[in-house]
Amino acid sequence: METANMLEPTPLDERKQQILKAVVSDYTVTGVPVGSQVLAAKYFIALSSATIRNELADLVGTGYLQQPHTSAGRIPTDRGYRYFVDFLMEAESASPGVRRTVRQEFEAAPRSLDGILEKAAMVLAQVTENVSLVTAPEITEQRIKHIDLVSLEPQSVLIILVLEGNLLKQQVVHLDRATSQDDLSRMAAMLNHKVKGQTADELAARLAQLGPDRGEQRRIIERVIESIATHQAQRQTVVLHDGVRNLLRHPEFVEVSRLEELLELLEQGAQLASILQQVAFEKDVEVIIGRENTNSGLRECSLVLTTYKMADRVRGTIGVIGPTRMHYGQVVARVRLVSQATSEVLAHFGN
């Protein structure tokens, strides 16, 4: 996603920066357009209302603020929020209470990959009061932990494949000749010696090296590769989300058509997954604001996104969708906290 030209910053002097910061901070808390009298009384006692009005007018002229038709106050534009996030936002840490909540929730998380990710979505929605998003992990680069081969019929074998994170896949393969369980156990031991710790791509390279006399091994390895590819194709459109009811707390979503458009997007896993896959993650936490979003259903929203890891490698995306009027510093800190907690649990789970 590329930042629209209209959101690119133009230089602001120190006073304009502080006034913009005050408007964003006040409007985030109150949801009420901010006027010169409020700014003079709460933030700039040494400045006259007339001076502040002139500065506000300049900020409107440069596109950082706008004035609703029914109000004398100003509110931030997407460009104003972008400047605030990039240059004025103060780094925050999650409070001890939030940290305790996250820790306790993850301690009670089910010991399954899906259970952990569902818990992450639930916790993130709870602590940010926005809609959480968690993508399923990429597994094409996930390494093989173990292979078991179980005889079902004389020429039918059940392949039990265990990947990092204890992801379990099972598939039946038919061999050209009858094979005993003892032979299958020996073959499994040999395969585990050769393929343990390898990815699907590395396994495919090894497959090319097998001679024509290794037909059974070849067929089993082919099925293992197919199983990983099929599983990834099924999961790459999965985006877990939680906290839809949180949208109703925000006045920005009182308008039914706006709410319906966002809800429709949340239900379309493939489209939402595609949007998240476009995020470059040039920073550890990416903030995408309003019209920076290419999807029309997100033009009135902001996304705060980061990644989670599994086995020390990036596996998926985690973050929130909320209104552009968002406490960005707080949300960034809490998204980062839940991401770290998710990665820590998955690291222990995968061992």
mmCIF file of C-alpha atoms in Angstrom:
data_model
loop_
_atom_site.group_PDB
_atom_site.id
_atom_site.type_symbol
_atom_site.label_atom_id
_atom_site.label_comp_id
_atom_site.label_asym_id
_atom_site.label_seq_id
_atom_site.Cartn_x
_atom_site.Cartn_y
_atom_site.Cartn_z
ATOM 1 C CA MET A 1 0.000 0.000 0.000
ATOM 2 C CA GLU A 2 1.492 3.318 -1.001
ATOM 3 C CA THR A 3 0.907 6.542 0.848
ATOM 4 C CA ALA A 4 -1.219 8.872 -1.251
ATOM 5 C CA ASN A 5 0.539 12.067 -2.341
ATOM 6 C CA MET A 6 -2.038 14.131 -0.510
ATOM 7 C CA LEU A 7 -0.790 12.618 2.763
ATOM 8 C CA GLU A 8 2.873 13.478 2.178
ATOM 9 C CA PRO A 9 4.077 15.947 4.825
ATOM 10 C CA THR A 10 4.961 19.570 4.277
ATOM 11 C CA PRO A 11 7.147 21.350 6.849
ATOM 12 C CA LEU A 12 5.477 22.744 9.960
ATOM 13 C CA ASP A 13 7.091 25.091 12.447
ATOM 14 C CA GLU A 14 7.232 24.187 16.139
ATOM 15 C CA ARG A 15 4.063 26.067 17.132
ATOM 16 C CA LYS A 16 1.979 24.558 14.360
ATOM 17 C CA GLN A 17 3.270 21.114 15.305
ATOM 18 C CA GLN A 18 2.220 21.603 18.911
ATOM 19 C CA ILE A 19 -1.209 22.913 17.923
ATOM 20 C CA LEU A 20 -1.741 19.985 15.552
ATOM 21 C CA LYS A 21 -0.665 17.587 18.306
ATOM 22 C CA ALA A 22 -3.098 19.201 20.746
ATOM 23 C CA VAL A 23 -5.987 19.003 18.269
ATOM 24 C CA VAL A 24 -5.315 15.318 17.556
ATOM 25 C CA SER A 25 -4.965 14.472 21.253
ATOM 26 C CA ASP A 26 -8.080 16.365 22.332
ATOM 27 C CA TYR A 27 -10.237 15.121 19.470
ATOM 28 C CA THR A 28 -9.121 11.528 20.078
ATOM 29 C CA VAL A 29 -10.417 11.711 23.652
ATOM 30 C CA THR A 30 -13.586 13.765 23.180
ATOM 31 C CA GLY A 31 -14.685 13.176 19.597
ATOM 32 C CA VAL A 32 -15.667 16.863 19.558
ATOM 33 C CA PRO A 33 -14.176 19.367 17.064
ATOM 34 C CA VAL A 34 -11.534 21.476 18.782
ATOM 35 C CA GLY A 35 -11.800 25.268 18.753
ATOM 36 C CA SER A 36 -9.358 28.049 19.560
ATOM 37 C CA GLN A 37 -10.904 28.757 22.960
ATOM 38 C CA VAL A 38 -10.476 25.149 24.079
ATOM 39 C CA LEU A 39 -6.881 25.136 22.889
ATOM 40 C CA ALA A 40 -6.134 28.435 24.648
ATOM 41 C CA ALA A 41 -7.690 27.264 27.921
ATOM 42 C CA LYS A 42 -6.260 23.729 28.032
ATOM 43 C CA TYR A 43 -2.978 23.783 26.141
ATOM 44 C CA PHE A 44 -1.720 27.275 25.217
ATOM 45 C CA ILE A 45 -2.429 29.689 28.045
ATOM 46 C CA ALA A 46 0.255 32.089 26.788
ATOM 47 C CA LEU A 47 -1.336 32.393 23.323
ATOM 48 C CA SER A 48 -4.383 34.461 22.434
ATOM 49 C CA SER A 49 -7.411 32.873 20.784
ATOM 50 C CA ALA A 50 -6.801 35.095 17.752
ATOM 51 C CA THR A 51 -3.253 33.775 17.335
ATOM 52 C CA ILE A 52 -4.474 30.204 17.660
ATOM 53 C CA ARG A 53 -7.262 30.855 15.126
ATOM 54 C CA ASN A 54 -4.679 32.042 12.603
ATOM 55 C CA GLU A 55 -2.577 28.932 13.153
ATOM 56 C CA LEU A 56 -5.654 26.718 12.808
ATOM 57 C CA ALA A 57 -6.530 28.452 9.553
ATOM 58 C CA ASP A 58 -3.020 27.756 8.238
ATOM 59 C CA LEU A 59 -3.301 24.087 9.237
ATOM 60 C CA VAL A 60 -6.612 23.877 7.394
ATOM 61 C CA GLY A 61 -5.031 25.522 4.361
ATOM 62 C CA THR A 62 -2.190 23.006 4.281
ATOM 63 C CA GLY A 63 -4.575 20.074 4.631
ATOM 64 C CA TYR A 64 -3.733 18.926 8.158
ATOM 65 C CA LEU A 65 -7.060 19.971 9.682
ATOM 66 C CA GLN A 66 -10.594 20.404 8.435
ATOM 67 C CA GLN A 67 -13.619 22.271 9.722
ATOM 68 C CA PRO A 68 -16.949 20.433 9.867
ATOM 69 C CA HIS A 69 -19.768 22.547 8.451
ATOM 70 C CA THR A 70 -21.747 22.537 11.685
ATOM 71 C CA SER A 71 -18.881 23.422 14.025
ATOM 72 C CA ALA A 72 -16.476 26.241 14.721
ATOM 73 C CA GLY A 73 -13.874 23.688 15.784
ATOM 74 C CA ARG A 74 -11.378 21.712 13.721
ATOM 75 C CA ILE A 75 -10.681 18.002 13.373
ATOM 76 C CA PRO A 76 -7.651 16.187 11.939
ATOM 77 C CA THR A 77 -7.610 15.032 8.326
ATOM 78 C CA ASP A 78 -5.950 11.786 7.280
ATOM 79 C CA ARG A 79 -2.918 13.895 6.446
ATOM 80 C CA GLY A 80 -2.979 15.378 9.931
ATOM 81 C CA TYR A 81 -3.113 11.945 11.527
ATOM 82 C CA ARG A 82 -0.231 10.782 9.321
ATOM 83 C CA TYR A 83 1.939 13.719 10.400
ATOM 84 C CA PHE A 84 1.035 13.061 14.020
ATOM 85 C CA VAL A 85 1.922 9.348 13.830
ATOM 86 C CA ASP A 86 5.177 9.929 11.947
ATOM 87 C CA PHE A 87 6.528 12.961 13.797
ATOM 88 C CA LEU A 88 4.559 13.851 16.934
ATOM 89 C CA MET A 89 3.311 10.634 18.527
ATOM 90 C CA GLU A 90 5.044 9.805 21.783
ATOM 91 C CA ALA A 91 6.148 6.233 22.397
ATOM 92 C CA GLU A 92 3.944 4.481 24.931
ATOM 93 C CA SER A 93 4.186 1.258 26.892
ATOM 94 C CA ALA A 94 1.323 -1.016 27.818
ATOM 95 C CA SER A 95 0.259 -0.548 31.443
ATOM 96 C CA PRO A 96 0.964 -3.223 34.086
ATOM 97 C CA GLY A 97 -2.751 -4.046 34.148
ATOM 98 C CA VAL A 98 -2.867 -4.667 30.406
ATOM 99 C CA ARG A 99 0.321 -6.727 30.574
ATOM 100 C CA ARG A 100 -1.173 -8.836 33.347
ATOM 101 C CA THR A 101 -4.375 -9.392 31.347
ATOM 102 C CA VAL A 102 -2.442 -10.483 28.267
ATOM 103 C CA ARG A 103 -0.214 -12.823 30.263
ATOM 104 C CA GLN A 104 -3.148 -14.462 32.073
ATOM 105 C CA GLU A 105 -5.149 -14.938 28.891
ATOM 106 C CA PHE A 106 -2.267 -16.586 27.055
ATOM 107 C CA GLU A 107 -1.533 -18.842 30.019
ATOM 108 C CA ALA A 108 -5.073 -20.169 29.570
ATOM 109 C CA ALA A 109 -4.805 -20.505 25.775
ATOM 110 C CA PRO A 110 -5.541 -23.929 24.228
ATOM 111 C CA ARG A 111 -2.424 -25.834 23.264
ATOM 112 C CA SER A 112 -3.129 -25.874 19.553
ATOM 113 C CA LEU A 113 -2.020 -23.511 16.815
ATOM 114 C CA ASP A 114 -5.542 -22.394 15.945
ATOM 115 C CA GLY A 115 -6.410 -22.076 19.634
ATOM 116 C CA ILE A 116 -3.434 -19.809 20.274
ATOM 117 C CA LEU A 117 -4.232 -17.581 17.280
ATOM 118 C CA GLU A 118 -7.902 -17.362 18.267
ATOM 119 C CA LYS A 119 -6.815 -16.361 21.758
ATOM 120 C CA ALA A 120 -4.532 -13.702 20.267
ATOM 121 C CA ALA A 121 -7.444 -12.259 18.279
ATOM 122 C CA MET A 122 -9.685 -12.242 21.345
ATOM 123 C CA VAL A 123 -7.100 -10.629 23.634
ATOM 124 C CA LEU A 124 -6.124 -7.972 21.085
ATOM 125 C CA ALA A 125 -9.749 -6.963 20.521
ATOM 126 C CA GLN A 126 -10.233 -6.777 24.284
ATOM 127 C CA VAL A 127 -7.240 -4.583 25.106
ATOM 128 C CA THR A 128 -7.538 -2.226 22.109
ATOM 129 C CA GLU A 129 -11.355 -2.023 21.916
ATOM 130 C CA ASN A 130 -11.091 -2.344 18.148
ATOM 131 C CA VAL A 131 -11.504 -5.198 15.671
ATOM 132 C CA SER A 132 -8.542 -7.557 15.749
ATOM 133 C CA LEU A 133 -7.053 -9.350 12.739
ATOM 134 C CA VAL A 134 -4.792 -12.405 12.777
ATOM 135 C CA THR A 135 -3.728 -14.216 9.609
ATOM 136 C CA ALA A 136 -2.989 -17.925 9.502
ATOM 137 C CA PRO A 137 0.725 -18.720 9.379
ATOM 138 C CA GLU A 138 2.639 -19.285 6.189
ATOM 139 C CA ILE A 139 3.799 -22.900 6.308
ATOM 140 C CA THR A 140 5.520 -23.442 2.960
ATOM 141 C CA GLU A 141 8.784 -22.611 4.726
ATOM 142 C CA GLN A 142 7.825 -24.551 7.836
ATOM 143 C CA ARG A 143 10.151 -27.400 8.667
ATOM 144 C CA ILE A 144 9.242 -31.052 9.037
ATOM 145 C CA LYS A 145 9.480 -32.431 12.564
ATOM 146 C CA HIS A 146 8.474 -36.044 12.056
ATOM 147 C CA ILE A 147 6.919 -38.528 9.619
ATOM 148 C CA ASP A 148 5.068 -41.706 10.594
ATOM 149 C CA LEU A 149 3.913 -44.375 8.133
ATOM 150 C CA VAL A 150 1.031 -46.666 9.123
ATOM 151 C CA SER A 151 -0.149 -49.653 7.085
ATOM 152 C CA LEU A 152 -3.894 -49.555 6.386
ATOM 153 C CA GLU A 153 -4.134 -52.254 3.717
ATOM 154 C CA PRO A 154 -1.422 -54.246 1.918
ATOM 155 C CA GLN A 155 -0.855 -51.401 -0.574
ATOM 156 C CA SER A 156 -2.328 -48.421 1.326
ATOM 157 C CA VAL A 157 -0.308 -46.309 3.749
ATOM 158 C CA LEU A 158 -1.346 -43.488 6.075
ATOM 159 C CA ILE A 159 1.251 -40.697 6.150
ATOM 160 C CA ILE A 160 1.233 -38.769 9.429
ATOM 161 C CA LEU A 161 3.180 -35.544 8.952
ATOM 162 C CA VAL A 162 4.134 -33.291 11.878
ATOM 163 C CA LEU A 163 5.373 -29.778 11.050
ATOM 164 C CA GLU A 164 6.804 -27.024 13.241
ATOM 165 C CA GLY A 165 4.209 -25.825 15.683
ATOM 166 C CA ASN A 166 2.905 -29.397 15.944
ATOM 167 C CA LEU A 167 0.750 -28.910 12.861
ATOM 168 C CA LEU A 168 -0.539 -32.383 12.055
ATOM 169 C CA LYS A 169 -1.412 -33.503 8.523
ATOM 170 C CA GLN A 170 -2.576 -36.952 7.455
ATOM 171 C CA GLN A 171 -2.843 -38.364 3.952
ATOM 172 C CA VAL A 172 -3.328 -41.813 2.423
ATOM 173 C CA VAL A 173 -1.021 -42.975 -0.373
ATOM 174 C CA HIS A 174 -1.337 -46.127 -2.486
ATOM 175 C CA LEU A 175 1.879 -48.013 -3.266
ATOM 176 C CA ASP A 176 2.624 -50.274 -6.228
ATOM 177 C CA ARG A 177 3.264 -53.283 -4.050
ATOM 178 C CA ALA A 178 2.267 -54.657 -0.668
ATOM 179 C CA THR A 179 4.456 -53.366 2.156
ATOM 180 C CA SER A 180 4.516 -54.648 5.734
ATOM 181 C CA GLN A 181 4.362 -52.398 8.784
ATOM 182 C CA ASP A 182 7.930 -53.409 9.655
ATOM 183 C CA ASP A 183 9.110 -52.236 6.231
ATOM 184 C CA LEU A 184 7.115 -49.002 6.609
ATOM 185 C CA SER A 185 8.626 -48.357 10.045
ATOM 186 C CA ARG A 186 12.123 -48.811 8.632
ATOM 187 C CA MET A 187 11.257 -46.513 5.717
ATOM 188 C CA ALA A 188 9.880 -43.893 8.136
ATOM 189 C CA ALA A 189 13.076 -44.036 10.206
ATOM 190 C CA MET A 190 15.150 -43.551 7.063
ATOM 191 C CA LEU A 191 12.938 -40.683 5.846
ATOM 192 C CA ASN A 192 13.069 -38.956 9.226
ATOM 193 C CA HIS A 193 16.840 -39.153 9.136
ATOM 194 C CA LYS A 194 16.860 -37.546 5.682
ATOM 195 C CA VAL A 195 14.034 -34.987 5.791
ATOM 196 C CA LYS A 196 13.720 -33.878 9.415
ATOM 197 C CA GLY A 197 14.201 -30.120 9.605
ATOM 198 C CA GLN A 198 13.661 -29.581 5.882
ATOM 199 C CA THR A 199 11.090 -27.372 4.165
ATOM 200 C CA ALA A 200 8.817 -28.408 1.311
ATOM 201 C CA ASP A 201 11.136 -26.684 -1.185
ATOM 202 C CA GLU A 202 14.175 -28.490 0.175
ATOM 203 C CA LEU A 203 12.232 -31.732 0.078
ATOM 204 C CA ALA A 204 11.385 -31.189 -3.592
ATOM 205 C CA ALA A 205 15.087 -30.762 -4.367
ATOM 206 C CA ARG A 206 15.852 -34.024 -2.571
ATOM 207 C CA LEU A 207 13.070 -35.749 -4.515
ATOM 208 C CA ALA A 208 14.873 -34.992 -7.778
ATOM 209 C CA GLN A 209 17.916 -36.864 -6.486
ATOM 210 C CA LEU A 210 16.078 -40.137 -5.808
ATOM 211 C CA GLY A 211 16.814 -42.922 -8.260
ATOM 212 C CA PRO A 212 14.166 -44.990 -10.098
ATOM 213 C CA ASP A 213 14.584 -47.845 -7.577
ATOM 214 C CA ARG A 214 13.155 -45.675 -4.790
ATOM 215 C CA GLY A 215 9.562 -45.625 -6.062
ATOM 216 C CA GLU A 216 7.869 -45.967 -2.665
ATOM 217 C CA GLN A 217 9.997 -43.243 -1.094
ATOM 218 C CA ARG A 218 9.377 -40.986 -4.086
ATOM 219 C CA ARG A 219 5.608 -41.413 -3.873
ATOM 220 C CA ILE A 220 5.555 -40.758 -0.132
ATOM 221 C CA ILE A 221 7.702 -37.632 -0.443
ATOM 222 C CA GLU A 222 5.495 -36.384 -3.299
ATOM 223 C CA ARG A 223 2.436 -36.766 -1.068
ATOM 224 C CA VAL A 224 4.168 -34.946 1.778
ATOM 225 C CA ILE A 225 4.923 -32.001 -0.524
ATOM 226 C CA GLU A 226 1.344 -32.031 -1.865
ATOM 227 C CA SER A 227 -0.037 -32.109 1.672
ATOM 228 C CA ILE A 228 1.939 -29.031 2.689
ATOM 229 C CA ALA A 229 0.928 -27.148 -0.483
ATOM 230 C CA THR A 230 -2.755 -28.060 -0.090
ATOM 231 C CA HIS A 231 -2.788 -27.010 3.542
ATOM 232 C CA GLN A 232 -1.199 -23.672 2.709
ATOM 233 C CA ALA A 233 -3.685 -23.015 -0.112
ATOM 234 C CA GLN A 234 -6.561 -23.657 2.273
ATOM 235 C CA ARG A 235 -5.184 -21.400 4.997
ATOM 236 C CA GLN A 236 -3.775 -18.464 3.051
ATOM 237 C CA THR A 237 -7.247 -16.875 2.873
ATOM 238 C CA VAL A 238 -7.951 -17.360 6.593
ATOM 239 C CA VAL A 239 -8.079 -14.140 8.623
ATOM 240 C CA LEU A 240 -9.280 -14.565 12.190
ATOM 241 C CA HIS A 241 -11.043 -11.545 13.630
ATOM 242 C CA ASP A 242 -12.699 -10.623 16.901
ATOM 243 C CA GLY A 243 -14.294 -7.605 18.525
ATOM 244 C CA VAL A 244 -16.830 -6.651 15.854
ATOM 245 C CA ARG A 245 -19.072 -5.349 18.620
ATOM 246 C CA ASN A 246 -16.368 -2.827 19.461
ATOM 247 C CA LEU A 247 -17.277 -1.008 16.247
ATOM 248 C CA LEU A 248 -20.617 -0.070 17.775
ATOM 249 C CA ARG A 249 -18.820 1.890 20.498
ATOM 250 C CA HIS A 250 -17.403 4.291 17.941
ATOM 251 C CA PRO A 251 -19.679 7.073 16.635
ATOM 252 C CA GLU A 252 -17.842 6.840 13.301
ATOM 253 C CA PHE A 253 -19.725 3.600 12.614
ATOM 254 C CA VAL A 254 -23.219 4.773 13.510
ATOM 255 C CA GLU A 255 -23.896 5.186 9.791
ATOM 256 C CA VAL A 256 -25.279 1.800 8.734
ATOM 257 C CA SER A 257 -23.834 1.781 5.209
ATOM 258 C CA ARG A 258 -20.312 2.398 6.512
ATOM 259 C CA LEU A 259 -20.662 -0.379 9.083
ATOM 260 C CA GLU A 260 -22.108 -2.817 6.545
ATOM 261 C CA GLU A 261 -19.248 -2.220 4.104
ATOM 262 C CA LEU A 262 -16.653 -2.970 6.765
ATOM 263 C CA LEU A 263 -18.528 -6.041 8.041
ATOM 264 C CA GLU A 264 -18.744 -7.396 4.496
ATOM 265 C CA LEU A 265 -14.988 -7.002 4.102
ATOM 266 C CA LEU A 266 -14.360 -8.818 7.391
ATOM 267 C CA GLU A 267 -16.403 -11.765 6.159
ATOM 268 C CA GLN A 268 -14.490 -11.970 2.863
ATOM 269 C CA GLY A 269 -11.375 -13.768 4.038
ATOM 270 C CA ALA A 270 -9.667 -13.907 0.645
ATOM 271 C CA GLN A 271 -10.023 -10.177 -0.033
ATOM 272 C CA LEU A 272 -8.933 -9.179 3.458
ATOM 273 C CA ALA A 273 -5.992 -11.594 3.337
ATOM 274 C CA SER A 274 -4.936 -10.069 0.007
ATOM 275 C CA ILE A 275 -5.008 -6.576 1.523
ATOM 276 C CA LEU A 276 -2.855 -7.660 4.457
ATOM 277 C CA GLN A 277 -0.380 -9.458 2.192
ATOM 278 C CA GLN A 278 0.349 -6.146 0.437
ATOM 279 C CA VAL A 279 1.705 -4.540 3.612
ATOM 280 C CA ALA A 280 5.470 -4.089 3.245
ATOM 281 C CA PHE A 281 6.310 -3.876 6.983
ATOM 282 C CA GLU A 282 9.133 -1.400 6.562
ATOM 283 C CA LYS A 283 8.655 -0.675 10.293
ATOM 284 C CA ASP A 284 8.022 -3.133 13.103
ATOM 285 C CA VAL A 285 4.486 -1.723 13.411
ATOM 286 C CA GLU A 286 2.770 -0.293 10.338
ATOM 287 C CA VAL A 287 -0.009 2.293 10.650
ATOM 288 C CA ILE A 288 -2.201 2.708 7.558
ATOM 289 C CA ILE A 289 -4.551 5.667 7.777
ATOM 290 C CA GLY A 290 -7.824 6.382 6.000
ATOM 291 C CA ARG A 291 -7.309 7.031 2.296
ATOM 292 C CA GLU A 292 -3.947 5.263 2.364
ATOM 293 C CA ASN A 293 -6.086 2.124 2.245
ATOM 294 C CA THR A 294 -6.778 1.017 -1.315
ATOM 295 C CA ASN A 295 -10.012 -0.777 -0.396
ATOM 296 C CA SER A 296 -13.075 1.488 -0.247
ATOM 297 C CA GLY A 297 -14.375 -0.334 2.824
ATOM 298 C CA LEU A 298 -11.343 0.848 4.777
ATOM 299 C CA ARG A 299 -11.182 4.483 3.625
ATOM 300 C CA GLU A 300 -12.677 5.687 6.921
ATOM 301 C CA CYS A 301 -10.526 3.347 9.011
ATOM 302 C CA SER A 302 -6.986 2.947 10.227
ATOM 303 C CA LEU A 303 -5.055 -0.313 10.460
ATOM 304 C CA VAL A 304 -2.304 -0.907 13.003
ATOM 305 C CA LEU A 305 -0.413 -4.037 11.989
ATOM 306 C CA THR A 306 2.672 -6.015 12.884
ATOM 307 C CA THR A 307 3.860 -9.597 12.490
ATOM 308 C CA TYR A 308 4.161 -12.593 14.764
ATOM 309 C CA LYS A 309 6.877 -15.210 14.635
ATOM 310 C CA MET A 310 7.088 -18.961 14.916
ATOM 311 C CA ALA A 311 10.409 -20.816 15.129
ATOM 312 C CA ASP A 312 12.190 -17.431 14.846
ATOM 313 C CA ARG A 313 10.664 -16.682 11.432
ATOM 314 C CA VAL A 314 7.807 -14.349 10.508
ATOM 315 C CA ARG A 315 4.666 -16.420 10.101
ATOM 316 C CA GLY A 316 1.703 -14.064 9.901
ATOM 317 C CA THR A 317 0.140 -10.658 10.478
ATOM 318 C CA ILE A 318 -1.588 -9.430 13.620
ATOM 319 C CA GLY A 319 -3.238 -6.071 14.242
ATOM 320 C CA VAL A 320 -6.443 -4.082 14.438
ATOM 321 C CA ILE A 321 -8.933 -2.113 12.382
ATOM 322 C CA GLY A 322 -10.503 0.932 13.976
ATOM 323 C CA PRO A 323 -11.637 4.464 13.217
ATOM 324 C CA THR A 324 -9.057 7.031 12.140
ATOM 325 C CA ARG A 325 -9.866 8.790 15.434
ATOM 326 C CA MET A 326 -7.738 6.354 17.385
ATOM 327 C CA HIS A 327 -5.357 6.624 20.325
ATOM 328 C CA TYR A 328 -2.477 5.608 18.081
ATOM 329 C CA GLY A 329 0.286 5.504 20.680
ATOM 330 C CA GLN A 330 -1.721 3.260 22.984
ATOM 331 C CA VAL A 331 -2.922 0.964 20.205
ATOM 332 C CA VAL A 332 0.581 0.584 18.737
ATOM 333 C CA ALA A 333 1.933 -0.396 22.170
ATOM 334 C CA ARG A 334 -0.814 -2.967 22.741
ATOM 335 C CA VAL A 335 -0.578 -4.478 19.265
ATOM 336 C CA ARG A 336 3.167 -4.861 19.787
ATOM 337 C CA LEU A 337 2.594 -6.462 23.215
ATOM 338 C CA VAL A 338 0.095 -9.048 21.952
ATOM 339 C CA SER A 339 2.323 -9.840 18.971
ATOM 340 C CA GLN A 340 5.260 -10.507 21.284
ATOM 341 C CA ALA A 341 3.112 -12.660 23.578
ATOM 342 C CA THR A 342 1.808 -14.648 20.604
ATOM 343 C CA SER A 343 5.328 -15.252 19.311
ATOM 344 C CA GLU A 344 6.523 -16.374 22.747
ATOM 345 C CA VAL A 345 3.689 -18.884 23.165
ATOM 346 C CA LEU A 346 4.185 -20.226 19.641
ATOM 347 C CA ALA A 347 7.925 -20.607 20.284
ATOM 348 C CA HIS A 348 7.258 -22.855 23.288
ATOM 349 C CA PHE A 349 4.425 -24.621 21.498
ATOM 350 C CA GLY A 350 6.586 -25.480 18.512
ATOM 351 C CA ASN A 351 9.271 -27.189 20.567
#
